[in-house]
GROMACS .gro file of C-alpha atoms in nm:
model
  448
    1MET     CA    1   5.379  10.918  12.152
    2THR     CA    2   5.649  10.646  12.144
    3ALA     CA    3   5.999  10.723  12.024
    4THR     CA    4   6.096  10.597  11.688
    5LYS     CA    5   6.419  10.415  11.638
    6LEU     CA    6   6.658  10.506  11.349
    7VAL     CA    7   6.895  10.248  11.200
    8LEU     CA    8   7.183  10.372  10.986
    9LEU     CA    9   7.285  10.108  10.738
   10GLU     CA   10   7.446  10.300  10.458
   11GLY     CA   11   7.771  10.499  10.442
   12GLY     CA   12   7.821  10.561  10.809
   13PRO     CA   13   8.168  10.665  10.934
   14ASP     CA   14   8.191  10.387  11.197
   15ASP     CA   15   8.094  10.020  11.228
   16LEU     CA   16   7.750   9.938  11.098
   17PRO     CA   17   7.468   9.916  11.175
   18GLN     CA   18   7.415  10.203  11.419
   19VAL     CA   19   7.085  10.265  11.600
   20TRP     CA   20   6.963  10.573  11.779
   21SER     CA   21   6.639  10.628  11.958
   22LEU     CA   22   6.478  10.949  11.851
   23PRO     CA   23   6.216  11.165  12.020
   24PRO     CA   24   5.865  11.176  11.877
   25GLY     CA   25   5.840  11.405  11.581
   26ARG     CA   26   6.201  11.410  11.489
   27CYS     CA   27   6.178  11.160  11.195
   28THR     CA   28   6.162  11.421  10.918
   29GLU     CA   29   6.401  11.437  10.614
   30PRO     CA   30   6.675  11.544  10.632
   31ILE     CA   31   6.751  11.494  11.002
   32LYS     CA   32   7.046  11.613  11.212
   33ILE     CA   33   7.171  11.399  11.496
   34PRO     CA   34   7.429  11.534  11.741
   35ARG     CA   35   7.767  11.376  11.656
   36ARG     CA   36   8.136  11.436  11.693
   37ASN     CA   37   8.104  11.671  11.397
   38ALA     CA   38   7.811  11.905  11.433
   39TYR     CA   39   7.775  11.921  11.061
   40GLU     CA   40   7.719  11.562  10.997
   41HIS     CA   41   7.363  11.480  10.900
   42PHE     CA   42   7.154  11.202  10.767
   43GLU     CA   43   6.917  11.175  10.468
   44PHE     CA   44   6.624  10.931  10.432
   45ALA     CA   45   6.715  10.646  10.216
   46HIS     CA   46   6.445  10.370  10.240
   47THR     CA   47   6.100  10.298  10.365
   48HIS     CA   48   6.025  10.180  10.707
   49ARG     CA   49   6.155   9.836  10.820
   50VAL     CA   50   6.071   9.618  11.111
   51LEU     CA   51   6.364   9.503  11.303
   52HIS     CA   52   6.322   9.296  11.619
   53GLY     CA   53   5.960   9.406  11.637
   54GLU     CA   54   6.047   9.780  11.631
   55THR     CA   55   5.970  10.023  11.359
   56MET     CA   56   6.288  10.141  11.194
   57ARG     CA   57   6.372  10.406  10.931
   58VAL     CA   58   6.680  10.356  10.724
   59TYR     CA   59   6.900  10.664  10.666
   60ARG     CA   60   7.213  10.740  10.473
   61TRP     CA   61   7.505  10.934  10.637
   62VAL     CA   62   7.620  11.242  10.463
   63ALA     CA   63   7.920  11.443  10.575
   64ALA     CA   64   7.867  11.815  10.529
   65LEU     CA   65   8.103  12.106  10.583
   66ASP     CA   66   8.068  12.396  10.804
   67PRO     CA   67   7.816  12.618  10.615
   68HIS     CA   68   8.061  12.904  10.585
   69VAL     CA   69   8.267  12.686  10.337
   70ALA     CA   70   7.967  12.614  10.116
   71SER     CA   71   7.856  12.849   9.851
   72GLY     CA   72   7.552  12.934   9.633
   73ARG     CA   73   7.179  12.993   9.676
   74ILE     CA   74   6.938  12.842   9.920
   75VAL     CA   75   6.712  12.574   9.774
   76GLY     CA   76   6.393  12.460   9.960
   77ALA     CA   77   6.346  12.138   9.765
   78VAL     CA   78   6.634  11.927   9.626
   79GLU     CA   79   6.450  11.727   9.361
   80ASP     CA   80   6.675  11.883   9.097
   81HIS     CA   81   6.986  11.889   9.316
   82TRP     CA   82   7.208  11.629   9.467
   83THR     CA   83   7.381  11.611   9.804
   84VAL     CA   84   7.758  11.584   9.839
   85GLY     CA   85   7.726  11.222   9.948
   86ARG     CA   86   7.511  11.129   9.664
   87VAL     CA   87   7.734  11.295   9.407
   88ALA     CA   88   8.043  11.123   9.571
   89GLY     CA   89   7.869  10.784   9.538
   90LEU     CA   90   7.774  10.844   9.185
   91ALA     CA   91   8.122  10.969   9.067
   92GLY     CA   92   8.316  10.703   9.261
   93VAL     CA   93   8.517  10.960   9.460
   94SER     CA   94   8.541  11.051   9.821
   95VAL     CA   95   8.332  11.327   9.996
   96ARG     CA   96   8.669  11.460  10.098
   97THR     CA   97   8.772  11.504   9.732
   98LEU     CA   98   8.453  11.702   9.664
   99HIS     CA   99   8.516  11.928   9.970
  100HIS     CA  100   8.867  11.981   9.833
  101TYR     CA  101   8.745  12.070   9.487
  102ASP     CA  102   8.492  12.318   9.648
  103GLU     CA  103   8.761  12.481   9.861
  104ILE     CA  104   8.997  12.544   9.563
  105GLY     CA  105   8.718  12.665   9.347
  106LEU     CA  106   8.735  12.377   9.094
  107VAL     CA  107   8.374  12.257   9.144
  108ARG     CA  108   8.161  12.463   9.365
  109PRO     CA  109   7.804  12.352   9.432
  110SER     CA  110   7.573  12.635   9.320
  111ALA     CA  111   7.320  12.586   9.600
  112ARG     CA  112   7.262  12.496   9.956
  113THR     CA  113   6.965  12.322  10.129
  114ALA     CA  114   6.774  12.516  10.382
  115ALA     CA  115   6.980  12.330  10.650
  116GLY     CA  116   7.299  12.478  10.499
  117TYR     CA  117   7.442  12.172  10.324
  118ARG     CA  118   7.581  12.156   9.974
  119ALA     CA  119   7.352  12.092   9.697
  120TYR     CA  120   7.484  12.016   9.338
  121SER     CA  121   7.284  12.111   9.033
  122ALA     CA  122   7.282  11.939   8.699
  123GLY     CA  123   7.535  12.199   8.572
  124ASP     CA  124   7.760  12.130   8.869
  125VAL     CA  125   7.754  11.770   8.817
  126GLU     CA  126   7.846  11.820   8.444
  127ARG     CA  127   8.151  12.035   8.539
  128LEU     CA  128   8.259  11.763   8.791
  129ARG     CA  129   8.225  11.507   8.514
  130GLU     CA  130   8.469  11.712   8.306
  131VAL     CA  131   8.710  11.762   8.594
  132LEU     CA  132   8.717  11.385   8.681
  133ALA     CA  133   8.762  11.291   8.317
  134TYR     CA  134   9.063  11.513   8.269
  135ARG     CA  135   9.204  11.395   8.609
  136ARG     CA  136   9.179  11.038   8.490
  137LEU     CA  137   9.363  11.120   8.170
  138GLY     CA  138   9.665  11.237   8.388
  139PHE     CA  139   9.612  11.616   8.400
  140GLY     CA  140   9.710  11.795   8.714
  141LEU     CA  141   9.464  12.011   8.910
  142ARG     CA  142   9.598  12.335   8.777
  143GLU     CA  143   9.578  12.221   8.418
  144VAL     CA  144   9.224  12.087   8.482
  145ALA     CA  145   9.127  12.424   8.627
  146ALA     CA  146   9.243  12.601   8.321
  147LEU     CA  147   9.077  12.365   8.079
  148VAL     CA  148   8.735  12.353   8.245
  149GLY     CA  149   8.746  12.736   8.323
  150ASP     CA  150   8.803  12.830   7.964
  151PRO     CA  151   8.485  13.029   7.879
  152SER     CA  152   8.525  12.966   7.495
  153VAL     CA  153   8.473  12.589   7.557
  154ASP     CA  154   8.121  12.446   7.615
  155ALA     CA  155   8.026  12.105   7.728
  156VAL     CA  156   8.007  11.963   7.373
  157ALA     CA  157   8.357  12.088   7.305
  158HIS     CA  158   8.487  11.932   7.619
  159LEU     CA  159   8.332  11.601   7.523
  160ARG     CA  160   8.489  11.622   7.186
  161ARG     CA  161   8.831  11.706   7.331
  162LEU     CA  162   8.804  11.420   7.586
  163ARG     CA  163   8.688  11.180   7.313
  164GLY     CA  164   9.000  11.278   7.092
  165LEU     CA  165   9.237  11.225   7.392
  166LEU     CA  166   9.085  10.882   7.471
  167LEU     CA  167   9.100  10.784   7.109
  168GLU     CA  168   9.462  10.887   7.093
  169ARG     CA  169   9.541  10.680   7.392
  170ARG     CA  170   9.353  10.384   7.254
  171ASP     CA  171   9.525  10.401   6.921
  172ARG     CA  172   9.870  10.411   7.098
  173ALA     CA  173   9.768  10.107   7.304
  174ASP     CA  174   9.631   9.922   7.007
  175ALA     CA  175   9.960   9.995   6.812
  176MET     CA  176  10.160   9.849   7.105
  177VAL     CA  177   9.945   9.545   7.120
  178THR     CA  178   9.995   9.480   6.749
  179ALA     CA  179  10.372   9.524   6.797
  180ILE     CA  180  10.396   9.285   7.091
  181ASP     CA  181  10.185   9.032   6.889
  182THR     CA  182  10.417   9.059   6.608
  183GLU     CA  183  10.722   8.993   6.820
  184LEU     CA  184  10.541   8.703   6.996
  185GLU     CA  185  10.471   8.555   6.654
  186ALA     CA  186  10.833   8.590   6.546
  187ARG     CA  187  10.963   8.430   6.872
  188ALA     CA  188  10.709   8.139   6.834
  189LYS     CA  189  10.858   8.072   6.481
  190GLY     CA  190  11.205   8.060   6.635
  191LEU     CA  191  11.313   8.372   6.465
  192ARG     CA  192  11.578   8.591   6.633
  193VAL     CA  193  11.460   8.946   6.714
  194THR     CA  194  11.750   9.180   6.724
  195PRO     CA  195  11.762   9.478   6.966
  196GLU     CA  196  11.730   9.716   6.668
  197GLU     CA  197  11.406   9.527   6.557
  198GLN     CA  198  11.274   9.542   6.913
  199LEU     CA  199  11.322   9.913   6.928
  200GLU     CA  200  11.167   9.961   6.588
  201MET     CA  201  10.879   9.748   6.676
  202LEU     CA  202  10.800   9.905   7.020
  203GLY     CA  203  10.945  10.257   6.965
  204SER     CA  204  11.026  10.523   7.225
  205ARG     CA  205  10.661  10.560   7.325
  206LEU     CA  206  10.616  10.219   7.476
  207TYR     CA  207  10.551  10.338   7.823
  208ASP     CA  208  10.341  10.627   7.705
  209ALA     CA  209  10.114  10.387   7.526
  210ILE     CA  210  10.072  10.106   7.795
  211GLY     CA  211  10.161  10.305   8.104
  212ASN     CA  212  10.259  10.011   8.313
  213ALA     CA  213  10.649  10.008   8.321
  214TYR     CA  214  10.618   9.883   8.666
  215THR     CA  215  10.814   9.563   8.632
  216ALA     CA  216  11.096   9.747   8.449
  217THR     CA  217  11.212   9.937   8.748
  218ARG     CA  218  10.994   9.843   9.049
  219ARG     CA  219  11.141   9.547   9.235
  220THR     CA  220  11.198   9.450   9.592
  221ASP     CA  221  11.485   9.630   9.766
  222PRO     CA  222  11.636   9.392  10.028
  223ARG     CA  223  11.702   9.657  10.288
  224ILE     CA  224  11.345   9.796  10.278
  225ALA     CA  225  11.213   9.444  10.252
  226ALA     CA  226  11.407   9.344  10.576
  227GLN     CA  227  11.240   9.625  10.764
  228ILE     CA  228  10.896   9.524  10.648
  229TRP     CA  229  10.936   9.161  10.712
  230ASP     CA  230  11.072   9.214  11.049
  231ALA     CA  231  10.756   9.415  11.138
  232LEU     CA  232  10.545   9.118  11.032
  233GLY     CA  233  10.692   8.938  11.335
  234ASP     CA  234  10.588   8.579  11.377
  235ALA     CA  235  10.273   8.608  11.159
  236GLN     CA  236  10.225   8.304  10.946
  237THR     CA  237   9.916   8.414  10.745
  238VAL     CA  238   9.956   8.746  10.559
  239LEU     CA  239   9.710   8.940  10.352
  240ASN     CA  240   9.896   9.180  10.100
  241VAL     CA  241   9.652   9.466  10.021
  242GLY     CA  242   9.717   9.656   9.686
  243ALA     CA  243   9.977   9.392   9.615
  244GLY     CA  244  10.058   9.508   9.259
  245THR     CA  245  10.309   9.270   9.102
  246GLY     CA  246  10.414   9.106   9.428
  247SER     CA  247  10.701   9.307   9.550
  248TYR     CA  248  10.782   9.262   9.921
  249GLU     CA  249  10.569   8.954   9.960
  250PRO     CA  250  10.757   8.726  10.203
  251ALA     CA  251  10.841   8.390  10.053
  252ASP     CA  252  10.835   8.216  10.402
  253ARG     CA  253  10.471   8.295  10.484
  254ASP     CA  254  10.129   8.193  10.372
  255VAL     CA  255  10.045   8.501  10.161
  256THR     CA  256   9.714   8.598   9.996
  257ALA     CA  257   9.730   8.901   9.762
  258VAL     CA  258   9.457   9.153   9.677
  259GLU     CA  259   9.493   9.375   9.370
  260PRO     CA  260   9.215   9.558   9.181
  261SER     CA  261   9.406   9.618   8.870
  262ALA     CA  262   9.400   9.346   8.589
  263VAL     CA  263   9.712   9.494   8.439
  264MET     CA  264   9.909   9.453   8.767
  265ARG     CA  265   9.773   9.105   8.824
  266GLU     CA  266   9.885   8.993   8.483
  267GLN     CA  267  10.241   9.108   8.562
  268ARG     CA  268  10.267   8.894   8.888
  269PRO     CA  269  10.533   8.633   8.829
  270ALA     CA  270  10.479   8.262   8.803
  271GLY     CA  271  10.471   8.113   9.151
  272ALA     CA  272  10.348   8.423   9.320
  273ALA     CA  273  10.087   8.416   9.594
  274PRO     CA  274   9.722   8.366   9.484
  275CYS     CA  275   9.574   8.711   9.392
  276VAL     CA  276   9.209   8.815   9.452
  277ALA     CA  277   9.062   9.084   9.243
  278ALA     CA  278   8.919   9.337   9.502
  279ALA     CA  279   8.955   9.684   9.649
  280ALA     CA  280   9.112   9.778   9.981
  281GLU     CA  281   8.786   9.937  10.094
  282ARG     CA  282   8.586   9.628  10.042
  283LEU     CA  283   8.797   9.318  10.131
  284PRO     CA  284   8.616   8.995  10.067
  285PHE     CA  285   8.725   8.820  10.382
  286GLU     CA  286   8.583   8.734  10.726
  287ASP     CA  287   8.683   8.924  11.041
  288GLN     CA  288   9.025   8.822  11.173
  289SER     CA  289   9.105   8.586  10.883
  290PHE     CA  290   9.482   8.674  10.888
  291ASP     CA  291   9.760   8.720  11.133
  292VAL     CA  292   9.860   9.037  10.967
  293ALA     CA  293   9.765   9.259  10.667
  294MET     CA  294  10.029   9.449  10.487
  295ALA     CA  295  10.016   9.739  10.226
  296VAL     CA  296  10.336   9.865  10.068
  297SER     CA  297  10.333  10.199   9.876
  298THR     CA  298   9.973  10.160   9.784
  299VAL     CA  299   9.748  10.364  10.019
  300HIS     CA  300   9.788  10.678   9.803
  301HIS     CA  301   9.621  10.484   9.517
  302TRP     CA  302   9.305  10.403   9.721
  303GLY     CA  303   8.972  10.594   9.663
  304ASP     CA  304   8.911  10.608  10.047
  305PRO     CA  305   9.243  10.532  10.231
  306MET     CA  306   9.093  10.549  10.580
  307ALA     CA  307   8.816  10.291  10.488
  308GLY     CA  308   9.090  10.079  10.339
  309LEU     CA  309   9.290  10.091  10.654
  310ARG     CA  310   8.999   9.999  10.876
  311GLU     CA  311   8.920   9.713  10.646
  312MET     CA  312   9.272   9.573  10.695
  313ARG     CA  313   9.226   9.584  11.077
  314ARG     CA  314   8.886   9.417  11.039
  315VAL     CA  315   9.031   9.118  10.851
  316ALA     CA  316   9.358   9.090  11.027
  317ARG     CA  317   9.481   9.094  11.390
  318ARG     CA  318   9.762   9.338  11.297
  319ALA     CA  319   9.855   9.572  11.012
  320VAL     CA  320  10.193   9.686  10.860
  321VAL     CA  321  10.170   9.973  10.618
  322LEU     CA  322  10.447  10.151  10.416
  323THR     CA  323  10.327  10.506  10.342
  324PHE     CA  324  10.428  10.869  10.330
  325ASP     CA  325  10.443  11.136  10.606
  326THR     CA  326  10.288  11.468  10.529
  327ASP     CA  327  10.258  11.575  10.885
  328GLU     CA  328  10.614  11.713  10.925
  329PRO     CA  329  10.626  12.087  10.887
  330GLY     CA  330  10.809  12.173  10.551
  331TRP     CA  331  10.764  11.811  10.431
  332GLN     CA  332  10.747  11.934  10.064
  333ASP     CA  333  11.115  12.051  10.092
  334ARG     CA  334  11.266  11.718  10.208
  335PHE     CA  335  11.332  11.600   9.864
  336TRP     CA  336  11.517  11.826   9.607
  337LEU     CA  337  11.299  11.697   9.322
  338THR     CA  338  10.968  11.828   9.467
  339ARG     CA  339  11.137  12.138   9.625
  340ASP     CA  340  11.315  12.260   9.316
  341TYR     CA  341  11.144  12.093   9.012
  342LEU     CA  342  10.807  11.959   9.087
  343PRO     CA  343  10.604  12.168   9.347
  344GLU     CA  344  10.289  12.019   9.204
  345PHE     CA  345  10.365  11.715   9.424
  346THR     CA  346  10.190  11.892   9.705
  347THR     CA  347   9.873  11.906   9.510
  348VAL     CA  348   9.894  11.537   9.440
  349LEU     CA  349   9.891  11.466   9.816
  350ALA     CA  350   9.641  11.746   9.904
  351GLU     CA  351   9.368  11.486   9.977
  352PHE     CA  352   9.604  11.234  10.147
  353PRO     CA  353   9.525  11.148  10.516
  354SER     CA  354   9.769  11.266  10.775
  355LEU     CA  355  10.015  11.008  10.915
  356ALA     CA  356   9.877  11.048  11.259
  357GLY     CA  357   9.521  10.982  11.131
  358MET     CA  358   9.634  10.663  10.947
  359ALA     CA  359   9.829  10.544  11.244
  360ASP     CA  360   9.533  10.597  11.474
  361ALA     CA  361   9.296  10.409  11.213
  362ILE     CA  362   9.502  10.087  11.270
  363GLY     CA  363   9.642  10.151  11.622
  364ALA     CA  364   9.996  10.177  11.495
  365ARG     CA  365  10.325  10.340  11.571
  366ALA     CA  366  10.540  10.489  11.293
  367GLU     CA  367  10.907  10.435  11.222
  368PRO     CA  368  11.109  10.592  10.944
  369VAL     CA  369  11.218  10.391  10.639
  370PRO     CA  370  11.556  10.529  10.512
  371ILE     CA  371  11.603  10.509  10.138
  372PRO     CA  372  11.952  10.366  10.027
  373CYS     CA  373  12.145  10.565   9.779
  374ASP     CA  374  12.139  10.266   9.547
  375CYS     CA  375  11.770  10.161   9.606
  376THR     CA  376  11.664   9.889   9.368
  377ASP     CA  377  11.300   9.978   9.396
  378GLY     CA  378  11.232  10.255   9.158
  379LEU     CA  379  10.987  10.435   9.385
  380PHE     CA  380  10.956  10.807   9.347
  381GLU     CA  381  11.240  10.912   9.588
  382ALA     CA  382  11.462  10.600   9.494
  383TYR     CA  383  11.704  10.808   9.277
  384TRP     CA  384  11.765  11.093   9.525
  385ARG     CA  385  12.153  11.056   9.471
  386ARG     CA  386  12.112  10.951   9.102
  387PRO     CA  387  11.937  11.247   8.956
  388GLU     CA  388  12.005  11.158   8.589
  389ALA     CA  389  11.762  10.869   8.633
  390TYR     CA  390  11.465  11.109   8.635
  391LEU     CA  391  11.554  11.210   8.274
  392GLN     CA  392  11.468  10.861   8.162
  393ASP     CA  393  11.120  10.811   8.039
  394HIS     CA  394  11.082  10.437   8.137
  395VAL     CA  395  11.183  10.531   8.503
  396ARG     CA  396  10.918  10.806   8.534
  397ARG     CA  397  10.655  10.584   8.384
  398ALA     CA  398  10.681  10.345   8.679
  399MET     CA  399  10.603  10.632   8.923
  400SER     CA  400  10.243  10.740   8.944
  401VAL     CA  401  10.332  11.097   9.054
  402TRP     CA  402  10.424  11.197   8.706
  403THR     CA  403  10.092  11.085   8.557
  404ARG     CA  404   9.907  11.271   8.830
  405VAL     CA  405  10.089  11.597   8.790
  406GLY     CA  406  10.026  11.589   8.419
  407PRO     CA  407  10.244  11.617   8.115
  408GLU     CA  408  10.308  11.996   8.126
  409ALA     CA  409  10.453  11.978   8.473
  410GLU     CA  410  10.650  11.664   8.398
  411GLN     CA  411  10.805  11.821   8.086
  412ARG     CA  412  10.900  12.140   8.266
  413ALA     CA  413  11.064  11.949   8.556
  414VAL     CA  414  11.259  11.723   8.326
  415ARG     CA  415  11.374  12.022   8.108
  416SER     CA  416  11.492  12.215   8.418
  417LEU     CA  417  11.680  11.917   8.558
  418SER     CA  418  11.841  11.840   8.224
  419ASP     CA  419  11.974  12.196   8.224
  420ASP     CA  420  12.082  12.200   8.595
  421LEU     CA  421  12.290  11.867   8.573
  422PRO     CA  422  12.556  11.961   8.310
  423SER     CA  423  12.573  12.320   8.447
  424GLY     CA  424  12.657  12.201   8.788
  425ARG     CA  425  12.370  12.383   8.948
  426TRP     CA  426  12.210  12.058   9.079
  427ALA     CA  427  12.544  11.945   9.233
  428HIS     CA  428  12.588  12.279   9.399
  429ARG     CA  429  12.251  12.286   9.564
  430ASN     CA  430  12.273  11.931   9.674
  431SER     CA  431  12.636  11.900   9.770
  432ASP     CA  432  12.538  11.761  10.124
  433LEU     CA  433  12.397  11.430   9.959
  434ALA     CA  434  12.726  11.322   9.818
  435ASP     CA  435  12.849  11.145  10.136
  436LEU     CA  436  12.514  10.995  10.251
  437ASP     CA  437  12.444  10.636  10.209
  438THR     CA  438  12.073  10.661  10.302
  439ALA     CA  439  11.822  10.946  10.320
  440ASP     CA  440  11.500  11.005  10.519
  441LEU     CA  441  11.263  11.143  10.257
  442GLY     CA  442  10.937  11.081  10.432
  443LEU     CA  443  10.869  10.706  10.405
  444ARG     CA  444  10.715  10.558  10.712
  445LEU     CA  445  10.629  10.216  10.827
  446LEU     CA  446  10.313  10.196  11.033
  447ILE     CA  447  10.318   9.892  11.262
  448SER     CA  448  10.023   9.786  11.484
   0.00000   0.00000   0.00000
C-alpha cells in the first residue's frame, strides 16, 4: 500500500504549508505526529485534495497539554464537544489563554477525548463566554472567578447582568458624544466655551465613558525615542506595528503604520504616517517589504504575541520591539506600585511570553530602557518618582493595566496610595528613589 501524504494548511505553529509522508493506515482522525512537543496533534479539517498529482489530506493543528493537566471524563465521540483549538478559534483567544484558564480553574473542560486531549462541552463553552465577556468589560481574573463561580447566578442572570453593564457603558458613551457635539456646535458659532462650561459639559467621568485618554498623557519621550531611533539604524522604510496615535514614529523615515483600533487611528495627528487597519498577527504586506518593523509598548495588547512577532520578521528584514521583561526573578517587586499596591499586575501578564522567547522569535538581543524621573510618556511606570500622579483618574485611564485589573483592584490601590502619601509611609519605603534620575523597571528594547 502506498503511503499517503498529509498537508497541514491551517493553524500550524511554523511556516505553512507543511507536508509529511505517512505510513499506510495512519490517516485516521485524530492523528498524532511526532513533534517537538509530544502532545501536539492534528485533526481532520477537509476532504482529500490533489496536489502535484498526489493525494493529500488537509489537517488542522491543535496544541494539547500533557494529559495530567486536563480534567474530566473520557468521551469516545466528540460530536457534542469541541477541541481546545476549535474553541480558541471561535472565541478569538489563544490556545495558551485556554490552557491558563484551565490551570487556574476558571474554565475547565469537562471531558477528554480517548487520546487524552481536552474536550469542551456546551456548558464549558457557555462558562467561557461569560468569562470572556466580563474580562472585556475590564474585570480582573479574580473578580471574574467570583462572578462566574456564584452558584446563585445562572446563565440567564449572567446575561442580564452583562447586558446591564454594557448598556451603562453605552449610555455613558452616548452622553459624552452628545456633550462633545454640543461643544463643537458652540465653537462653530464662535461662542466662547469657558473652562467651567467645559467641565460641566464633560464632567469628571469623561475618561470612564470613552476610555481613550491616550493623547492626554501618552506622548513621545525624547530620551526613549532616541534609543528606539538609534536601534532603527540606517533603515529608510519602517513599518510601525500597533502604532496607536503615532508616538515614536521617526519623522525622517518612510513610515507605514498599522493599527487595528479605529479609536486610535482617529486620534492620529494631521500629517502622521499613513495608517492601515490591520492586526499584527496578519500583516497585509509581502515578505521583506520593509527595512525594519517596529513595535512600541503594544505587544501585550496582541491576541497572539508570538505570531505577531513572526509576522514582523516576515515583512521586514529587521525588527525593533519595546516590551517588558518578566524573565528576571522577582520582577514583580521591581516597581513599588505593583509590589505594594497592585499585586494583580502579575495576573495581567500571566499569559505574556517570556522575553527570551520573544527575542528568539525575531532573532534579537535585549537592552534595558531606563525610564527618566520626568518621563513625558505616561506609560504605566512613568511616574515612579511622582506617585501622586497615579491618584489622577485621567492619568490612569491612559494605562491599560488599570482596566485589565478591574475597578475593585484599582480603587483599593488608589485608596491605599492616597493614605500612604500624606502619612509619609510611601516616602519611607521608597527613600532610595529620591536621588535617582532614571530607573530600570523592566522595559526592554529587542533589536534584531
